[in-house]
């Protein structure tokens, strides 16, 4: 019997990768968010997870508009880095656990979540921007990637994401072995990268979302996509991915850490939630 021990919500802005790789993380506008990732990394290391379920979205680097799955689970022992049209970062392929992936996939389908199962799934910055900040590399923990469609309408509802998280919690509980799982949800927070509102962020909405994530996930799940987009910008609809992470946790949770910053173009956050 496995157990979800906690969750991490974080942004996956490509800027995090760029600043990290160029060694500029200690510059003033970026210092605080990287310190936040350091705190989350410390918690994660102490939590000693056996598996990280990483919920993210692919940015048309693996899935394309001709066939974009609503939810896609990567079930493999290794995941290559996606070609994002720029030099590939200097990381090894990410380790997976196909055996655990199949067990979780079977449980999700039995719970009537008919996910797409991918035995080959290159991963883009939705995973690769934050993961090195949370675990370091070489990769210490295998991952189970779950890609969510927040790109091509119709998108899954926020409520569906919360319920998928609850199904993941059940699937982990049904695992054969005593596996310790941390669920990570990446995306957002507020940002819009096109049109007249390019570059706008909305810290008030971002902080409200962070405040409500623990005590009021049902209230957040009741919001439609337009509500997320009007408040946080079109691409901020990625925030529904965090609700999968939240749904995988217990009703009562404790916020262990939170950092929020707006260094450029995007509201950036990292928070750690632990079952109480
Ligand atoms: Fe994104």
mmCIF file of N, CA and C in Angstrom, residues 172-273:
data_model
loop_
_atom_site.group_PDB
_atom_site.id
_atom_site.type_symbol
_atom_site.label_atom_id
_atom_site.label_comp_id
_atom_site.label_asym_id
_atom_site.label_seq_id
_atom_site.Cartn_x
_atom_site.Cartn_y
_atom_site.Cartn_z
ATOM 1 N N UNK A 172 -2.557 5.302 -5.662
ATOM 2 C CA UNK A 172 -1.323 5.133 -4.883
ATOM 3 C C UNK A 172 -1.592 4.226 -3.681
ATOM 4 N N UNK A 173 -2.751 4.403 -3.055
ATOM 5 C CA UNK A 173 -3.107 3.564 -1.902
ATOM 6 C C UNK A 173 -3.219 2.096 -2.300
ATOM 7 N N UNK A 174 -3.536 1.832 -3.581
ATOM 8 C CA UNK A 174 -3.707 0.452 -4.048
ATOM 9 C C UNK A 174 -2.401 -0.185 -4.522
ATOM 10 N N UNK A 175 -1.298 0.554 -4.500
ATOM 11 C CA UNK A 175 -0.024 -0.020 -4.965
ATOM 12 C C UNK A 175 0.355 -1.233 -4.124
ATOM 13 N N UNK A 176 1.048 -2.160 -4.765
ATOM 14 C CA UNK A 176 1.414 -3.400 -4.079
ATOM 15 C C UNK A 176 2.360 -3.139 -2.913
ATOM 16 N N UNK A 177 3.304 -2.215 -3.103
ATOM 17 C CA UNK A 177 4.357 -2.003 -2.104
ATOM 18 C C UNK A 177 4.173 -0.682 -1.350
ATOM 19 N N UNK A 178 4.904 -0.536 -0.258
ATOM 20 C CA UNK A 178 4.818 0.667 0.578
ATOM 21 C C UNK A 178 5.630 1.793 -0.064
ATOM 22 N N UNK A 179 5.087 2.336 -1.127
ATOM 23 C CA UNK A 179 5.773 3.368 -1.907
ATOM 24 C C UNK A 179 5.390 4.741 -1.371
ATOM 25 N N UNK A 180 6.399 5.578 -1.148
ATOM 26 C CA UNK A 180 6.153 6.960 -0.689
ATOM 27 C C UNK A 180 6.136 7.874 -1.919
ATOM 28 N N UNK A 181 5.033 8.602 -2.069
ATOM 29 C CA UNK A 181 4.823 9.392 -3.282
ATOM 30 C C UNK A 181 4.667 10.870 -2.941
ATOM 31 N N UNK A 182 5.332 11.714 -3.704
ATOM 32 C CA UNK A 182 5.078 13.158 -3.678
ATOM 33 C C UNK A 182 4.515 13.539 -5.048
ATOM 34 N N UNK A 183 3.422 14.291 -5.022
ATOM 35 C CA UNK A 183 2.785 14.738 -6.263
ATOM 36 C C UNK A 183 3.165 16.198 -6.503
ATOM 37 N N UNK A 184 3.616 16.483 -7.708
ATOM 38 C CA UNK A 184 4.031 17.832 -8.081
ATOM 39 C C UNK A 184 3.091 18.337 -9.163
ATOM 40 N N UNK A 185 2.594 19.557 -8.991
ATOM 41 C CA UNK A 185 1.778 20.202 -10.028
ATOM 42 C C UNK A 185 2.500 21.438 -10.504
ATOM 43 N N UNK A 186 2.733 21.543 -11.805
ATOM 44 C CA UNK A 186 3.469 22.703 -12.322
ATOM 45 C C UNK A 186 2.590 23.551 -13.240
ATOM 46 N N UNK A 187 2.954 24.829 -13.345
ATOM 47 C CA UNK A 187 2.261 25.738 -14.263
ATOM 48 C C UNK A 187 1.970 27.065 -13.614
ATOM 49 N N UNK A 188 1.722 28.090 -14.451
ATOM 50 C CA UNK A 188 1.369 29.417 -13.951
ATOM 51 C C UNK A 188 2.501 30.096 -13.188
ATOM 52 N N UNK A 189 2.268 31.061 -12.298
ATOM 53 C CA UNK A 189 0.867 31.424 -12.059
ATOM 54 C C UNK A 189 0.427 32.422 -13.143
ATOM 55 N N UNK A 190 0.006 33.641 -12.766
ATOM 56 C CA UNK A 190 -0.572 34.515 -13.785
ATOM 57 C C UNK A 190 0.446 34.852 -14.872
ATOM 58 N N UNK A 191 0.010 34.739 -16.098
ATOM 59 C CA UNK A 191 0.815 35.225 -17.212
ATOM 60 C C UNK A 191 0.007 35.224 -18.503
ATOM 61 N N UNK A 192 0.361 36.138 -19.358
ATOM 62 C CA UNK A 192 -0.209 36.158 -20.709
ATOM 63 C C UNK A 192 0.905 36.528 -21.675
ATOM 64 N N UNK A 193 1.123 35.680 -22.633
ATOM 65 C CA UNK A 193 2.304 35.819 -23.494
ATOM 66 C C UNK A 193 1.947 36.197 -24.925
ATOM 67 N N UNK A 194 0.786 36.810 -25.110
ATOM 68 C CA UNK A 194 0.413 37.275 -26.447
ATOM 69 C C UNK A 194 -0.586 38.418 -26.303
ATOM 70 N N UNK A 195 -0.790 39.158 -27.387
ATOM 71 C CA UNK A 195 -1.839 40.170 -27.444
ATOM 72 C C UNK A 195 -1.525 41.412 -26.643
ATOM 73 N N UNK A 196 -2.514 42.309 -26.542
ATOM 74 C CA UNK A 196 -2.289 43.593 -25.875
ATOM 75 C C UNK A 196 -1.944 43.456 -24.389
ATOM 76 N N UNK A 197 -2.357 42.361 -23.754
ATOM 77 C CA UNK A 197 -2.063 42.175 -22.331
ATOM 78 C C UNK A 197 -0.771 41.394 -22.097
ATOM 79 N N UNK A 198 0.064 41.301 -23.107
ATOM 80 C CA UNK A 198 1.347 40.582 -22.971
ATOM 81 C C UNK A 198 2.104 41.073 -21.731
ATOM 82 N N UNK A 199 2.573 40.125 -20.945
ATOM 83 C CA UNK A 199 3.433 40.465 -19.809
ATOM 84 C C UNK A 199 2.708 40.864 -18.545
ATOM 85 N N UNK A 200 1.364 40.889 -18.579
ATOM 86 C CA UNK A 200 0.644 41.278 -17.367
ATOM 87 C C UNK A 200 0.638 40.149 -16.351
ATOM 88 N N UNK A 201 0.872 40.500 -15.104
ATOM 89 C CA UNK A 201 0.700 39.530 -14.025
ATOM 90 C C UNK A 201 -0.280 40.114 -13.016
ATOM 91 N N UNK A 202 -0.895 39.256 -12.240
ATOM 92 C CA UNK A 202 -1.907 39.681 -11.281
ATOM 93 C C UNK A 202 -1.587 39.065 -9.919
ATOM 94 N N UNK A 203 -0.690 39.720 -9.161
ATOM 95 C CA UNK A 203 -0.292 39.159 -7.867
ATOM 96 C C UNK A 203 -1.466 38.947 -6.913
ATOM 97 N N UNK A 204 -2.470 39.825 -6.965
ATOM 98 C CA UNK A 204 -3.603 39.671 -6.035
ATOM 99 C C UNK A 204 -4.310 38.334 -6.279
ATOM 100 N N UNK A 205 -4.514 37.994 -7.541
ATOM 101 C CA UNK A 205 -5.163 36.725 -7.863
ATOM 102 C C UNK A 205 -4.248 35.541 -7.524
ATOM 103 N N UNK A 206 -2.979 35.667 -7.850
ATOM 104 C CA UNK A 206 -2.047 34.581 -7.550
ATOM 105 C C UNK A 206 -2.044 34.264 -6.053
ATOM 106 N N UNK A 207 -1.992 35.326 -5.240
ATOM 107 C CA UNK A 207 -1.936 35.110 -3.786
ATOM 108 C C UNK A 207 -3.262 34.561 -3.263
ATOM 109 N N UNK A 208 -4.369 35.007 -3.868
ATOM 110 C CA UNK A 208 -5.670 34.442 -3.468
ATOM 111 C C UNK A 208 -5.711 32.944 -3.786
ATOM 112 N N UNK A 209 -5.222 32.588 -4.949
ATOM 113 C CA UNK A 209 -5.184 31.164 -5.340
ATOM 114 C C UNK A 209 -4.355 30.362 -4.342
ATOM 115 N N UNK A 210 -3.178 30.880 -3.979
ATOM 116 C CA UNK A 210 -2.311 30.170 -3.030
ATOM 117 C C UNK A 210 -2.983 30.066 -1.662
ATOM 118 N N UNK A 211 -3.676 31.145 -1.247
ATOM 119 C CA UNK A 211 -4.357 31.131 0.047
ATOM 120 C C UNK A 211 -5.485 30.092 0.077
ATOM 121 N N UNK A 212 -6.179 29.937 -1.057
ATOM 122 C CA UNK A 212 -7.358 29.056 -1.085
ATOM 123 C C UNK A 212 -7.015 27.608 -1.414
ATOM 124 N N UNK A 213 -5.809 27.373 -1.921
ATOM 125 C CA UNK A 213 -5.462 26.030 -2.393
ATOM 126 C C UNK A 213 -5.605 24.979 -1.284
ATOM 127 N N UNK A 214 -5.149 25.300 -0.095
ATOM 128 C CA UNK A 214 -5.256 24.356 1.020
ATOM 129 C C UNK A 214 -6.677 24.195 1.508
ATOM 130 N N UNK A 215 -7.311 25.300 1.972
ATOM 131 C CA UNK A 215 -8.615 25.161 2.617
ATOM 132 C C UNK A 215 -9.801 25.106 1.665
ATOM 133 N N UNK A 216 -9.656 25.562 0.430
ATOM 134 C CA UNK A 216 -10.829 25.724 -0.436
ATOM 135 C C UNK A 216 -10.611 25.187 -1.853
ATOM 136 N N UNK A 217 -10.118 23.955 -1.995
ATOM 137 C CA UNK A 217 -9.917 23.444 -3.349
ATOM 138 C C UNK A 217 -11.226 23.303 -4.123
ATOM 139 N N UNK A 218 -12.329 23.016 -3.413
ATOM 140 C CA UNK A 218 -13.611 22.886 -4.119
ATOM 141 C C UNK A 218 -14.065 24.219 -4.690
ATOM 142 N N UNK A 219 -13.787 25.299 -3.953
ATOM 143 C CA UNK A 219 -14.138 26.623 -4.459
ATOM 144 C C UNK A 219 -13.346 26.954 -5.719
ATOM 145 N N UNK A 220 -12.059 26.640 -5.715
ATOM 146 C CA UNK A 220 -11.229 26.876 -6.908
ATOM 147 C C UNK A 220 -11.688 25.981 -8.062
ATOM 148 N N UNK A 221 -12.061 24.762 -7.728
ATOM 149 C CA UNK A 221 -12.482 23.815 -8.768
ATOM 150 C C UNK A 221 -13.807 24.216 -9.397
ATOM 151 N N UNK A 222 -14.563 25.075 -8.718
ATOM 152 C CA UNK A 222 -15.851 25.523 -9.265
ATOM 153 C C UNK A 222 -15.664 26.620 -10.308
ATOM 154 N N UNK A 223 -14.464 27.197 -10.400
ATOM 155 C CA UNK A 223 -14.217 28.268 -11.371
ATOM 156 C C UNK A 223 -14.102 27.679 -12.777
ATOM 157 N N UNK A 224 -14.652 28.391 -13.754
ATOM 158 C CA UNK A 224 -14.501 27.911 -15.141
ATOM 159 C C UNK A 224 -13.206 28.469 -15.739
ATOM 160 N N UNK A 225 -12.885 28.000 -16.929
ATOM 161 C CA UNK A 225 -11.608 28.408 -17.548
ATOM 162 C C UNK A 225 -11.551 29.912 -17.765
ATOM 163 N N UNK A 226 -12.692 30.505 -18.119
ATOM 164 C CA UNK A 226 -12.726 31.954 -18.344
ATOM 165 C C UNK A 226 -12.342 32.712 -17.089
ATOM 166 N N UNK A 227 -12.761 32.203 -15.936
ATOM 167 C CA UNK A 227 -12.429 32.880 -14.670
ATOM 168 C C UNK A 227 -10.922 32.860 -14.444
ATOM 169 N N UNK A 228 -10.281 31.725 -14.714
ATOM 170 C CA UNK A 228 -8.819 31.666 -14.566
ATOM 171 C C UNK A 228 -8.145 32.611 -15.567
ATOM 172 N N UNK A 229 -8.656 32.651 -16.789
ATOM 173 C CA UNK A 229 -8.014 33.445 -17.846
ATOM 174 C C UNK A 229 -8.223 34.938 -17.633
ATOM 175 N N UNK A 230 -9.418 35.326 -17.218
ATOM 176 C CA UNK A 230 -9.677 36.759 -16.986
ATOM 177 C C UNK A 230 -8.833 37.261 -15.826
ATOM 178 N N UNK A 231 -8.677 36.460 -14.798
ATOM 179 C CA UNK A 231 -7.951 36.922 -13.605
ATOM 180 C C UNK A 231 -6.450 36.865 -13.798
ATOM 181 N N UNK A 232 -5.968 35.804 -14.446
ATOM 182 C CA UNK A 232 -4.518 35.604 -14.474
ATOM 183 C C UNK A 232 -3.885 35.684 -15.851
ATOM 184 N N UNK A 233 -4.697 35.925 -16.891
ATOM 185 C CA UNK A 233 -4.154 35.895 -18.249
ATOM 186 C C UNK A 233 -4.425 34.544 -18.885
ATOM 187 N N UNK A 234 -4.389 34.491 -20.213
ATOM 188 C CA UNK A 234 -4.830 33.301 -20.934
ATOM 189 C C UNK A 234 -4.042 32.058 -20.521
ATOM 190 N N UNK A 235 -2.725 32.189 -20.409
ATOM 191 C CA UNK A 235 -1.915 31.004 -20.114
ATOM 192 C C UNK A 235 -1.999 30.602 -18.636
ATOM 193 N N UNK A 236 -2.579 31.463 -17.825
ATOM 194 C CA UNK A 236 -2.723 31.145 -16.396
ATOM 195 C C UNK A 236 -3.706 30.016 -16.152
ATOM 196 N N UNK A 237 -4.409 29.589 -17.199
ATOM 197 C CA UNK A 237 -5.303 28.441 -17.028
ATOM 198 C C UNK A 237 -4.506 27.189 -16.646
ATOM 199 N N UNK A 238 -3.173 27.239 -16.842
ATOM 200 C CA UNK A 238 -2.307 26.150 -16.353
ATOM 201 C C UNK A 238 -2.501 25.895 -14.858
ATOM 202 N N UNK A 239 -3.002 26.896 -14.136
ATOM 203 C CA UNK A 239 -3.149 26.731 -12.683
ATOM 204 C C UNK A 239 -4.087 25.583 -12.315
ATOM 205 N N UNK A 240 -4.952 25.162 -13.243
ATOM 206 C CA UNK A 240 -5.832 24.028 -12.916
ATOM 207 C C UNK A 240 -5.021 22.751 -12.684
ATOM 208 N N UNK A 241 -3.798 22.700 -13.211
ATOM 209 C CA UNK A 241 -2.954 21.509 -13.013
ATOM 210 C C UNK A 241 -2.603 21.344 -11.528
ATOM 211 N N UNK A 242 -2.478 22.477 -10.829
ATOM 212 C CA UNK A 242 -2.174 22.406 -9.389
ATOM 213 C C UNK A 242 -3.278 21.662 -8.640
ATOM 214 N N UNK A 243 -4.509 21.712 -9.168
ATOM 215 C CA UNK A 243 -5.627 21.072 -8.462
ATOM 216 C C UNK A 243 -5.517 19.554 -8.503
ATOM 217 N N UNK A 244 -4.801 19.003 -9.485
ATOM 218 C CA UNK A 244 -4.547 17.561 -9.469
ATOM 219 C C UNK A 244 -3.684 17.233 -8.254
ATOM 220 N N UNK A 245 -2.625 18.009 -8.074
ATOM 221 C CA UNK A 245 -1.756 17.818 -6.898
ATOM 222 C C UNK A 245 -2.563 17.946 -5.604
ATOM 223 N N UNK A 246 -3.409 18.993 -5.540
ATOM 224 C CA UNK A 246 -4.190 19.226 -4.317
ATOM 225 C C UNK A 246 -5.154 18.069 -4.048
ATOM 226 N N UNK A 247 -5.772 17.561 -5.134
ATOM 227 C CA UNK A 247 -6.730 16.471 -4.974
ATOM 228 C C UNK A 247 -6.084 15.195 -4.470
ATOM 229 N N UNK A 248 -4.797 15.044 -4.749
ATOM 230 C CA UNK A 248 -4.090 13.835 -4.312
ATOM 231 C C UNK A 248 -3.752 13.880 -2.821
ATOM 232 N N UNK A 249 -3.917 15.060 -2.209
ATOM 233 C CA UNK A 249 -3.579 15.201 -0.782
ATOM 234 C C UNK A 249 -4.822 14.991 0.086
ATOM 235 N N UNK A 250 -4.583 14.922 1.374
ATOM 236 C CA UNK A 250 -5.677 14.751 2.325
ATOM 237 C C UNK A 250 -6.517 16.024 2.399
ATOM 238 N N UNK A 251 -7.696 15.913 3.015
ATOM 239 C CA UNK A 251 -8.553 17.088 3.186
ATOM 240 C C UNK A 251 -7.841 18.139 4.027
ATOM 241 N N UNK A 252 -7.234 17.705 5.112
ATOM 242 C CA UNK A 252 -6.510 18.621 5.994
ATOM 243 C C UNK A 252 -5.034 18.606 5.619
ATOM 244 N N UNK A 253 -4.517 19.754 5.224
ATOM 245 C CA UNK A 253 -3.096 19.818 4.868
ATOM 246 C C UNK A 253 -2.457 21.018 5.572
ATOM 247 N N UNK A 254 -1.153 20.966 5.617
ATOM 248 C CA UNK A 254 -0.386 22.041 6.226
ATOM 249 C C UNK A 254 0.531 22.625 5.154
ATOM 250 N N UNK A 255 0.548 23.954 5.051
ATOM 251 C CA UNK A 255 1.481 24.587 4.120
ATOM 252 C C UNK A 255 2.838 24.693 4.817
ATOM 253 N N UNK A 256 3.809 23.983 4.273
ATOM 254 C CA UNK A 256 5.138 23.942 4.868
ATOM 255 C C UNK A 256 5.988 25.099 4.380
ATOM 256 N N UNK A 257 5.776 25.457 3.133
ATOM 257 C CA UNK A 257 6.589 26.534 2.556
ATOM 258 C C UNK A 257 5.816 27.213 1.432
ATOM 259 N N UNK A 258 6.072 28.525 1.277
ATOM 260 C CA UNK A 258 5.531 29.243 0.126
ATOM 261 C C UNK A 258 6.464 30.387 -0.239
ATOM 262 N N UNK A 259 6.777 30.511 -1.509
ATOM 263 C CA UNK A 259 7.459 31.698 -2.027
ATOM 264 C C UNK A 259 6.703 32.168 -3.257
ATOM 265 N N UNK A 260 6.491 33.470 -3.345
ATOM 266 C CA UNK A 260 5.861 34.051 -4.530
ATOM 267 C C UNK A 260 6.692 35.242 -4.979
ATOM 268 N N UNK A 261 6.910 35.364 -6.269
ATOM 269 C CA UNK A 261 7.703 36.473 -6.796
ATOM 270 C C UNK A 261 7.235 36.814 -8.201
ATOM 271 N N UNK A 262 7.532 38.032 -8.627
ATOM 272 C CA UNK A 262 7.160 38.460 -9.978
ATOM 273 C C UNK A 262 8.377 39.098 -10.656
ATOM 274 N N UNK A 263 9.422 38.318 -10.898
ATOM 275 C CA UNK A 263 10.633 38.903 -11.465
ATOM 276 C C UNK A 263 10.491 39.348 -12.915
ATOM 277 N N UNK A 264 9.681 38.638 -13.707
ATOM 278 C CA UNK A 264 9.535 39.022 -15.107
ATOM 279 C C UNK A 264 8.429 38.218 -15.766
ATOM 280 N N UNK A 265 7.473 38.872 -16.385
ATOM 281 C CA UNK A 265 6.481 38.271 -17.286
ATOM 282 C C UNK A 265 5.477 37.323 -16.634
ATOM 283 N N UNK A 266 5.846 36.706 -15.517
ATOM 284 C CA UNK A 266 5.034 35.629 -14.955
ATOM 285 C C UNK A 266 5.012 35.726 -13.437
ATOM 286 N N UNK A 267 3.856 35.475 -12.852
ATOM 287 C CA UNK A 267 3.827 35.270 -11.413
ATOM 288 C C UNK A 267 4.425 33.905 -11.115
ATOM 289 N N UNK A 268 5.481 33.882 -10.330
ATOM 290 C CA UNK A 268 6.182 32.621 -10.046
ATOM 291 C C UNK A 268 5.965 32.222 -8.596
ATOM 292 N N UNK A 269 5.724 30.935 -8.376
ATOM 293 C CA UNK A 269 5.509 30.451 -7.016
ATOM 294 C C UNK A 269 6.066 29.068 -6.851
ATOM 295 N N UNK A 270 6.403 28.763 -5.614
ATOM 296 C CA UNK A 270 6.674 27.382 -5.237
ATOM 297 C C UNK A 270 6.106 27.210 -3.833
ATOM 298 N N UNK A 271 5.298 26.166 -3.653
ATOM 299 C CA UNK A 271 4.769 25.916 -2.317
ATOM 300 C C UNK A 271 4.783 24.416 -2.032
ATOM 301 N N UNK A 272 4.946 24.119 -0.762
ATOM 302 C CA UNK A 272 5.002 22.732 -0.294
ATOM 303 C C UNK A 272 3.821 22.496 0.629
ATOM 304 N N UNK A 273 3.042 21.478 0.332
ATOM 305 C CA UNK A 273 1.890 21.113 1.156
ATOM 306 C C UNK A 273 2.104 19.694 1.678
#
